[in-house]
mmCIF file of C-alpha atoms in Angstrom:
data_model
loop_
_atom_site.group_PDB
_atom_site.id
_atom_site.type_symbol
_atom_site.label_atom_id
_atom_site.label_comp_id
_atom_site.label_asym_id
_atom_site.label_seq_id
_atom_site.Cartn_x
_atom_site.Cartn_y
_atom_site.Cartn_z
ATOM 1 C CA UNK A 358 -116.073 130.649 -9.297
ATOM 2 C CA UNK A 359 -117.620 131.433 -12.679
ATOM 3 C CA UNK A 360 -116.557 135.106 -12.738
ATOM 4 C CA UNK A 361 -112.691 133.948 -12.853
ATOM 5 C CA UNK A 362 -111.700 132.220 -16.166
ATOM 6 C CA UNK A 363 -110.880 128.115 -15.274
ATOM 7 C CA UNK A 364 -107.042 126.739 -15.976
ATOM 8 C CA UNK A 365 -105.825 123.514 -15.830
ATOM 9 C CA UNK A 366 -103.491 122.980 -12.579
ATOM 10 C CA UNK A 367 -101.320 120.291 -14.624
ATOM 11 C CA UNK A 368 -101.222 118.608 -11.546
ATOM 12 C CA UNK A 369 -98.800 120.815 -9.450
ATOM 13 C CA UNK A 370 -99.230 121.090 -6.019
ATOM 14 C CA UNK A 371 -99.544 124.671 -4.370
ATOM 15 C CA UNK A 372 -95.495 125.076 -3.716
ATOM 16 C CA UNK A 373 -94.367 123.909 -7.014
ATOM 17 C CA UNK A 374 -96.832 126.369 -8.467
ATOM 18 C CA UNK A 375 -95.111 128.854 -6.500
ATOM 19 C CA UNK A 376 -92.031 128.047 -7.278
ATOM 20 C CA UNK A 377 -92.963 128.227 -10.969
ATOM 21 C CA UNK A 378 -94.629 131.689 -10.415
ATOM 22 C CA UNK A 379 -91.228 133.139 -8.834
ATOM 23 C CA UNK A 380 -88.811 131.629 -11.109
ATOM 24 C CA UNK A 381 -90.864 132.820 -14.434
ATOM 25 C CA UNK A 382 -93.579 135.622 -13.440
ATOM 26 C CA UNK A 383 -96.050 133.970 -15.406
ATOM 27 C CA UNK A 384 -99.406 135.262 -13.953
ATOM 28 C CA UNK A 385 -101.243 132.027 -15.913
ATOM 29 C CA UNK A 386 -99.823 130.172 -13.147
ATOM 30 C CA UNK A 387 -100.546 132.135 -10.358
ATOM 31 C CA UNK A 388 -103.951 132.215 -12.049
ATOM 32 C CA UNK A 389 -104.025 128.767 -11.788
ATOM 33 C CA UNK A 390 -102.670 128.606 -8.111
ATOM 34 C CA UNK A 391 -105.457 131.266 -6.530
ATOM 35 C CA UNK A 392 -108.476 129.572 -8.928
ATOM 36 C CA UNK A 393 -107.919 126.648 -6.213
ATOM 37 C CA UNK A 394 -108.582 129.087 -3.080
ATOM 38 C CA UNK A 395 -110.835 131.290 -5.142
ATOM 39 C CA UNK A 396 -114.177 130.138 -3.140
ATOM 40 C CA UNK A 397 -112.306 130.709 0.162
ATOM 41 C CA UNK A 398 -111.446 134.647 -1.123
ATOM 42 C CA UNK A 399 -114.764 135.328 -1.904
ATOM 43 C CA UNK A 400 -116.595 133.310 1.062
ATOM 44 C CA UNK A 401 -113.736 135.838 3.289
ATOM 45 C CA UNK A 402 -115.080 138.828 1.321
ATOM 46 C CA UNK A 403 -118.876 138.089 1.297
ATOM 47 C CA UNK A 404 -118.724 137.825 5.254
ATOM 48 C CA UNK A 405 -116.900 141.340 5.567
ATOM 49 C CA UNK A 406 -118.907 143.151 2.645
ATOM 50 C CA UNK A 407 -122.140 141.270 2.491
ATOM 51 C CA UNK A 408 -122.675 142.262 -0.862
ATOM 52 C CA UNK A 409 -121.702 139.505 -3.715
ATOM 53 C CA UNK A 410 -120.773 141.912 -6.017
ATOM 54 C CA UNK A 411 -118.472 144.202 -3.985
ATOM 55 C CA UNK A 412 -116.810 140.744 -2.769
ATOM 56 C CA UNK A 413 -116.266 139.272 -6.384
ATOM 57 C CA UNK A 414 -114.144 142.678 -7.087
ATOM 58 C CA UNK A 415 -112.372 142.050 -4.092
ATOM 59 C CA UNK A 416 -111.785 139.154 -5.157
ATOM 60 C CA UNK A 417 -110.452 140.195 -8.233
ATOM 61 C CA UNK A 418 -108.560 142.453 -6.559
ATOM 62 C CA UNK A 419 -106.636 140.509 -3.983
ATOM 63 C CA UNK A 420 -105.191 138.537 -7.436
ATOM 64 C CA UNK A 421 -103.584 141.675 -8.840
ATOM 65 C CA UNK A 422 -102.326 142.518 -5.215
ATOM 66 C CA UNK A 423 -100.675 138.900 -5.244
ATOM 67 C CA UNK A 424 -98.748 139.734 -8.372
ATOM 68 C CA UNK A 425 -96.775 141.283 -6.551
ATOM 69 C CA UNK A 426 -96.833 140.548 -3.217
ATOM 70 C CA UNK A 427 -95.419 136.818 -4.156
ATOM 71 C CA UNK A 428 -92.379 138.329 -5.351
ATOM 72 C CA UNK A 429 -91.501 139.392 -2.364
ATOM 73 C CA UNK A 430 -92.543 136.990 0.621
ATOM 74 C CA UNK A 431 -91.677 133.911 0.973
ATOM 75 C CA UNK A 432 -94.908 131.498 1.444
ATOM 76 C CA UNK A 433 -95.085 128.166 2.944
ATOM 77 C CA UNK A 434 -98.680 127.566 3.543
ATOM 78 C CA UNK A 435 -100.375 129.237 0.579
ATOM 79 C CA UNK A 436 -103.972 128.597 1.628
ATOM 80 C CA UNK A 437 -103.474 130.011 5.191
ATOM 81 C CA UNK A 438 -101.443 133.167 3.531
ATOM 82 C CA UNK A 439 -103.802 133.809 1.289
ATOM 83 C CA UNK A 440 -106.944 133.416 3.883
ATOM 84 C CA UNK A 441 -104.894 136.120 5.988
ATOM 85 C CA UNK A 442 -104.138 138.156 2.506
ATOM 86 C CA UNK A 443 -107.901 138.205 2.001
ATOM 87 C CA UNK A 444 -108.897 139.130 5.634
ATOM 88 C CA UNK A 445 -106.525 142.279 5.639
ATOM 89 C CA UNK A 446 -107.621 143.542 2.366
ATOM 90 C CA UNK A 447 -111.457 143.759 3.174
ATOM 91 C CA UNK A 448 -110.734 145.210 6.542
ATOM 92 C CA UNK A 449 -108.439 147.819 5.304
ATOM 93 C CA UNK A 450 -110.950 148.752 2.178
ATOM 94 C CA UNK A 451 -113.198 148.912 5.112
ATOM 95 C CA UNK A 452 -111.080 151.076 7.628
ATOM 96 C CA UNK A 453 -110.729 153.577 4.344
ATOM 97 C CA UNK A 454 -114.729 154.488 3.418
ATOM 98 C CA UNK A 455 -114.959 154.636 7.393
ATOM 99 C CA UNK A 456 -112.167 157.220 7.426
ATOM 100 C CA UNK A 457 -110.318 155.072 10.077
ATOM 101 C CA UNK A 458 -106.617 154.671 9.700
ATOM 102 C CA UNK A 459 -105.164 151.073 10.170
ATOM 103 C CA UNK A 460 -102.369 149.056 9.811
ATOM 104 C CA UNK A 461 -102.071 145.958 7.569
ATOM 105 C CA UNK A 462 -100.389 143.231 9.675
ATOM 106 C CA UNK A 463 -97.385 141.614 7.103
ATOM 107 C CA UNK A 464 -98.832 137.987 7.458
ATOM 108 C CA UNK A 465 -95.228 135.736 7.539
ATOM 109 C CA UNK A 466 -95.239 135.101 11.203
ATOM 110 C CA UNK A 467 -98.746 134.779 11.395
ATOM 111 C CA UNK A 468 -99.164 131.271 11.486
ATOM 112 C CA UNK A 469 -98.593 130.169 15.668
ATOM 113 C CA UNK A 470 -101.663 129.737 17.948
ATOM 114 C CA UNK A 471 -100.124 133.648 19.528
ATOM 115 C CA UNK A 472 -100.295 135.145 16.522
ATOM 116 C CA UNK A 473 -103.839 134.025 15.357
ATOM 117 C CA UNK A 474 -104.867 135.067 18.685
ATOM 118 C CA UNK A 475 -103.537 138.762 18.105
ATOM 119 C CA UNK A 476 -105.222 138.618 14.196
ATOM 120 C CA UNK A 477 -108.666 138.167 15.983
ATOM 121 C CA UNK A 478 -108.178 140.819 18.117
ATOM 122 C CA UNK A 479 -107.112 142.756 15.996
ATOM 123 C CA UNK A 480 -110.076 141.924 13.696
ATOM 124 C CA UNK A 481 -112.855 144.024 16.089
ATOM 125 C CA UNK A 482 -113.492 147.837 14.974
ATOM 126 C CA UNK A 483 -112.975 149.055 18.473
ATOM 127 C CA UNK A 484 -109.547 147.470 18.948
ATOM 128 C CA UNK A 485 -107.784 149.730 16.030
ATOM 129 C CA UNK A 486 -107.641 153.079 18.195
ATOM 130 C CA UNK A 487 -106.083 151.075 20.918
ATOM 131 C CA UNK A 488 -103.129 149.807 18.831
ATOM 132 C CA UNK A 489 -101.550 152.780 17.680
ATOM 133 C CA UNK A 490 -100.986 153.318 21.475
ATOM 134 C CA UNK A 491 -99.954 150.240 22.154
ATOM 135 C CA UNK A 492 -97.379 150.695 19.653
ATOM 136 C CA UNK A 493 -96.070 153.547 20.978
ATOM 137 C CA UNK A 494 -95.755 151.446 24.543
ATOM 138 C CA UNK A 495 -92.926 149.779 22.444
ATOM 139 C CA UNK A 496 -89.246 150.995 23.229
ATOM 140 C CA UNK A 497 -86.509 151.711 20.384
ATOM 141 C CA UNK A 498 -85.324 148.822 18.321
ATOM 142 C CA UNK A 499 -88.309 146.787 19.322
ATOM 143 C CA UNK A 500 -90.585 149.460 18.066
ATOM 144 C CA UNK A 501 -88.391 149.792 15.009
ATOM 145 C CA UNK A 502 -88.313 145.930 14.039
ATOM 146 C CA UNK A 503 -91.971 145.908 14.810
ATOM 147 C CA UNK A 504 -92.909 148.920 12.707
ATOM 148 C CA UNK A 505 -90.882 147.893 9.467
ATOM 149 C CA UNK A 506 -91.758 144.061 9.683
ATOM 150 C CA UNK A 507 -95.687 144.429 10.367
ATOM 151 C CA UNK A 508 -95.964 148.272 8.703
ATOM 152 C CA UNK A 509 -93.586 148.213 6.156
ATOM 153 C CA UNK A 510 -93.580 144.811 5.168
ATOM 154 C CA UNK A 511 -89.663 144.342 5.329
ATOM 155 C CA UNK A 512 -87.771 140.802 5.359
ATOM 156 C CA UNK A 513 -85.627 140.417 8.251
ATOM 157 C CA UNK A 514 -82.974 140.529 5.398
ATOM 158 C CA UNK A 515 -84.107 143.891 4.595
ATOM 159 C CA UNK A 516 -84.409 145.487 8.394
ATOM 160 C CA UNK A 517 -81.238 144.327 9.239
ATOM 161 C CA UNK A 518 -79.539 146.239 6.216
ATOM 162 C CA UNK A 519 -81.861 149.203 6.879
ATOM 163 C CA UNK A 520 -81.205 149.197 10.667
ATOM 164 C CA UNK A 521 -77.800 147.740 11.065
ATOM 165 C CA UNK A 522 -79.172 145.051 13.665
ATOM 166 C CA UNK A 523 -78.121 141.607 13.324
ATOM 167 C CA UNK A 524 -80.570 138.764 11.850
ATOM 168 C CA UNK A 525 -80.842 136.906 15.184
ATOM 169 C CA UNK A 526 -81.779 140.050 16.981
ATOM 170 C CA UNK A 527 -83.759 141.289 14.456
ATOM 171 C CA UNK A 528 -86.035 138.246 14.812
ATOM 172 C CA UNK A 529 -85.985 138.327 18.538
ATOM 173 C CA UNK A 530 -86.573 141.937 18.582
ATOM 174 C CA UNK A 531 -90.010 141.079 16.327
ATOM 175 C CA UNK A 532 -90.858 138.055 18.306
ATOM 176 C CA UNK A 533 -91.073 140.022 21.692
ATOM 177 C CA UNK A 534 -92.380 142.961 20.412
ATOM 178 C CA UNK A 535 -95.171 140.638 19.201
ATOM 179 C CA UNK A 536 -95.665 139.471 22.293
ATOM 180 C CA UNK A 537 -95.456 142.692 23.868
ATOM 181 C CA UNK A 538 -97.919 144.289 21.449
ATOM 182 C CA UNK A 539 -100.674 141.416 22.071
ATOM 183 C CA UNK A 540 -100.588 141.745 26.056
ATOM 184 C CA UNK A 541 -100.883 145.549 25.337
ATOM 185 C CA UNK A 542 -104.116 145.008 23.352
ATOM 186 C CA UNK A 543 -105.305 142.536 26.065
ATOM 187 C CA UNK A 544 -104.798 144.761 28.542
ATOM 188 C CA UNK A 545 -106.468 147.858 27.423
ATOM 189 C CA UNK A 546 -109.355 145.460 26.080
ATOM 190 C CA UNK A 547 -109.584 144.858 29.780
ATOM 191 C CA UNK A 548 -109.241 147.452 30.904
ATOM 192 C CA UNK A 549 -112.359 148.643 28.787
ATOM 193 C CA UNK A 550 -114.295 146.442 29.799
ATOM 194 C CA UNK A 551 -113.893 146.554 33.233
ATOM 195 C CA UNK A 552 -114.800 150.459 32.884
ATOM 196 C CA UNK A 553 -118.106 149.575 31.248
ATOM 197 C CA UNK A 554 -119.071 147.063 33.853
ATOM 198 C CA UNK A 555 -118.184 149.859 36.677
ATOM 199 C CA UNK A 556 -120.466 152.267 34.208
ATOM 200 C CA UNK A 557 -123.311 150.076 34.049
ATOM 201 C CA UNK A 558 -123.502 149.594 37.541
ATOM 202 C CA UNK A 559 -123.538 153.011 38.180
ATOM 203 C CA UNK A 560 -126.468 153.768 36.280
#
C-alpha cells in the first residue's frame, strides 16, 4: 500500500523473518514482514470501518501493536495470525465508541475448524452480551485457564506458574473450556432465536 514505506524482503520467507524479528527487535524487519500482508490489514479494516482513511490508521496501528505482541506469542502461520490480529482490533475499536465492553480472543489456538467457528460467532454485535454469561457458566480452573489464556493473553508457561496447574492440564483445561464456551454461545443463540420465532407468531 502506498501509505506504508516499501522494503526489500531479501528473500526471507515469513518464519525466518520472524525469527530475525525475535532474535534482534529490529522493527525494519517486521516492517518488511507485515508490508507482505499489508493489503489483507487494510481490506480487514475497510470492511469493518468503511471509511479508507479510518482503516489506513488502523492499519498503521495494528503494526505498532505487533511490536510487541511478537515478542510474546509464538506464531506459526503469520498470515492467518495476523488476519485474526486485524479482525480483533477493528472490532474492539468498535466495541469502545459503542460503549460496549468486549473481550479480545488471544488468537494461538485459533487456527482448527472449532475455533474459527467460535471467531464467527463471536464476530456478530448481538453475541457479546451473551458471552460474559457464558463465561460465568464455566466452573473453577476451567474458568481460570480460560480467562487468563483468551483475557489475559498468558502462555500456558505462564498460567501454570501463576496457577500452580500442570502444563498438560492447563491445556486440557483451555481446550474444554473452549469447547464448553462455544456450545454455550450456540445455545443461547438458539435459544434467541427460537424466542423470536415464538414472538413473531404471536403478533
Amino acid at each position: 500500500m502506498a501509505f506504508i514505506k516499501n522494503i526489500s524482503s531479501n528473500g526471507l520467507t515469513d518464519n525466518e523473518l520472524l525469527v530475525t524479528y525475535k532474535q534482534n527487535g529490529d522493527v525494519a524487519v517486521l516492517g518488511d514482514l507485515y508490508q507482505r500482508y499489508m493489503d489483507l490489514v487494510y481490506g480487514v479494516c475497510l470492511k469493518y470501518y468503511k471509511e479508507p482513511e479510518t482503516a489506513k490508521d488502523a492499519v498503521m496501528q495494528i503494526f505498532e501493536e505487533l511490536v510487541e505482541k511478537l515478542k510474546k506469542h509464538e506464531v506459526d502461520n503469520f498470515k492467518g495470525w495476523l488476519h485474526q490480529v486485524a479482525k480483533n482490533h477493528c472490532l474492539m475499536q468498535l466495541r469502545k465508541t459503542q460503549k460496549v465492553k468486549t473481550v479480545e480472543f488471544n488468537t494461538e489456538l485459533m487456527q482448527s475448524g472449532e475455533n474459527m467457528h467460535l471467531d464467527s460467532v463471536l464476530e456478530k454485535e448481538e453475541n457479546f452480551k451473551k458471552l460474559a454469561g457464558c463465561m460465568e457458566s464455566l466452573t473453577g480452573d476451567q474458568e481460570t485457564a480460560i480467562r487468563l489464556f483468551y483475557l489475559d493473553g498468558k502462555s500456558y508457561n505462564e498460567i501454570v506458574a501463576i496457577s500452580g496447574i500442570e502444563w498438560n492440564a492447563v491445556r486440557s483445561l483451555i481446550q474444554n473450556g473452549r469447547r464448553n464456551l462455544k456450545l454455550c454461545m450456540e445455545k443461547a443463540i438458539a435459544a434467541e432465536s427460537t424466542n423470536d420465532i415464538y414472538l413473531t407468531k404471536e403478533n
